[in-house]
Amino acid sequence: MPLGVDFILEALASEGLDHLFMVPGGLVDPFLPALGRQKALTPIVAAQEGGAAYMADGYARASGNFGAALCIGGPGLTNAVTAVATAQTDGSPLLLLSGEVATVLEGLGVFQDASPQTLDDVTVMKPLTRYSSSIDSPRNMPHLFQHALLQLRTRPTAPVHLSLPGDCLAAELSVSHAPIDRALTDYEALSMAAADSSLRHFSGGVDGKPPEKVAILAGAGVEHPDAAAALKEFAELWRIPVATTLRGKGIFPEDHPLSLGVFGYAGTHHARAALTDPSLDLLIILGSGLNERDTMHWALQLKPDASICVNLLPAAIGTHAQDGGVVGSCGAYLRYLLDQSDRLRGPLEPTLAARAKWVTEIRSKPRLQDPENCDSDAVPIHPARVVSELRKVFPRDGVLVVDSGAHRAFAGHYWESYEPRTYVSATNLGPMGWAIGAAIGVQCAQPRRRVAVITGDGCMRMGGMEIATAARYRLPVTYVVINNAALGNVWLRAHRLGPTPDELTRLPDHDWAGFAQALGSRAETVRSPDDLAGAFERALQGEGPCLIDVKANKAFTTPVKDWAEAIAAYSYHE
């Protein structure tokens, strides 16, 4: 009969996983021979538990499935806390499995005991997950594991944690895992009464006239490819322009004539002009939590008689919108609207020409802030030039993984994305160094696509050791380090406060190319903007990972002018 550890690995494989990200340790020793007894899962050994969890998070975001990470409890689990919190804030289905001492030894002083009798790993993880539990008996393994996977796959998705005592891993089980019926998890829930009611917004406003200026703000809830396809079809049918949140970047092709680009942090002038137009007749918000960055510091005005907000979470609607909410799947709602084409033709068809004229007027004006920076010959190099040169040589269907820092603003503003799941970033919690490990998970999930990372030298100081993992497994990830010898975003604020804040936010100009080479990666340093294209081409053509250390100027301000103006105009008393 299979052991508990074999049951777990077979269950993960039956749910469609092909990689397991891990850091070995005494409490998960039973997994090591078990991994050799199976062929479905490829184990990836990370440098640190947080990196393994970042990899599983990246795998989940790029694959559309969940991702799994394995570590010991106690210090291993606490190393992964930030990664799990990041998955929680972005709604990423990360399964964290942590080894624990045998149940008969709990509380006796065994080394690294983090059971409920001591540190209580389960309680540590409860605020950060949808479900955190211990499999306290081998007999409970099948149904508790099934319950955890159901919680993991329930939409909107969230991370889950399971603590695995040693006696449960070593016990013989007489059952096998039955894969979860996708009908239980891939359902397209939609409040039909609310959907029907929302049609009134298309018929006419308070003046009785049908809406001419209609716009869509699409968030991460449209990330599913089927929903993205429905969004494109609906927008093209009625010539409705589409902006996305930064988290949803890529779900609508950014070179499409109806694209407004990103709204909110690092957003475009096109998105700001359309969505904050005082004469906007109807705003359709799909799958956004309406947080600060999605709404450009709440500059987005949600008028009860001129907005429709669709989200699976009622709280995401009710916290910010007084009326016009539709609880449900964005894909289901978009397909509902497509099914209602005959009813919508009356109000929307006569306004097609006026709407097209409005969109043309918006798109006739500059889209980007300071687009000339993309051609800058400055030395040290301008970050906008780095992003622009990488986009020119990078495959259209490649996946860009973006870290947290000043480089996030440059990438969000100047990079164009064309497909769902091709712009991956932890946009809500935003831990530095996340992308370095996450890109490994992305590459494992999308082995036929090229994967690149835009990160910074501050991020490399926090997560750079995972370059060794990419090198060990010969994963062809291109790491682009915008090295400005500073904690970029922090320095841009702090250096104005005096010499001490300036000094505290500067960094030594480390040789990150040399660091990567020492870890087994190809690498080179770029000091001139004219050398960027060649370096990127060589990185993409070679085998295994490659790191490009780009010497950049920290003094170039980030392209967040619209965002800064929205903050300046905001009043807590209004």
Short mmCIF file of C-alpha atoms in Angstrom, two decimals, residues 22-33 35 45-46 49 70-73 75-77 97-101 111-112 164 166 169:
data_model
loop_
_atom_site.label_atom_id
_atom_site.label_comp_id
_atom_site.label_asym_id
_atom_site.label_seq_id
_atom_site.Cartn_x
_atom_site.Cartn_y
_atom_site.Cartn_z
CA MET A 22 10.86 22.73 -2.16
CA VAL A 23 13.68 23.06 0.35
CA PRO A 24 14.69 19.70 1.91
CA GLY A 25 14.89 19.33 5.68
CA GLY A 26 14.53 16.70 8.38
CA LEU A 27 10.78 17.08 8.79
CA VAL A 28 10.17 16.38 5.09
CA ASP A 29 12.78 13.63 4.66
CA PRO A 30 10.09 11.06 3.69
CA PHE A 31 9.43 13.05 0.52
CA LEU A 32 12.95 12.52 -0.81
CA PRO A 33 12.73 8.78 -1.62
CA LEU A 35 9.97 11.73 -5.22
CA VAL A 45 15.11 22.72 -4.91
CA ALA A 46 15.15 26.41 -4.03
CA GLU A 49 11.75 28.51 1.59
CA LEU A 70 7.16 22.05 0.34
CA CYS A 71 9.23 22.97 3.38
CA ILE A 72 9.76 22.05 7.01
CA GLY A 73 7.61 23.69 9.65
CA PRO A 75 11.85 28.15 10.52
CA GLY A 76 11.04 26.85 7.05
CA LEU A 77 7.43 27.88 7.28
CA LEU A 97 2.94 21.98 2.60
CA SER A 98 5.03 21.99 5.77
CA GLY A 99 6.52 18.99 7.57
CA GLU A 100 5.93 18.58 11.30
CA VAL A 101 7.07 16.34 14.13
CA PHE A 111 14.04 19.74 17.72
CA GLN A 112 12.07 22.13 15.45
CA LEU A 164 2.03 17.23 7.72
CA GLY A 166 5.80 12.69 10.28
CA LEU A 169 3.66 10.81 6.01
#
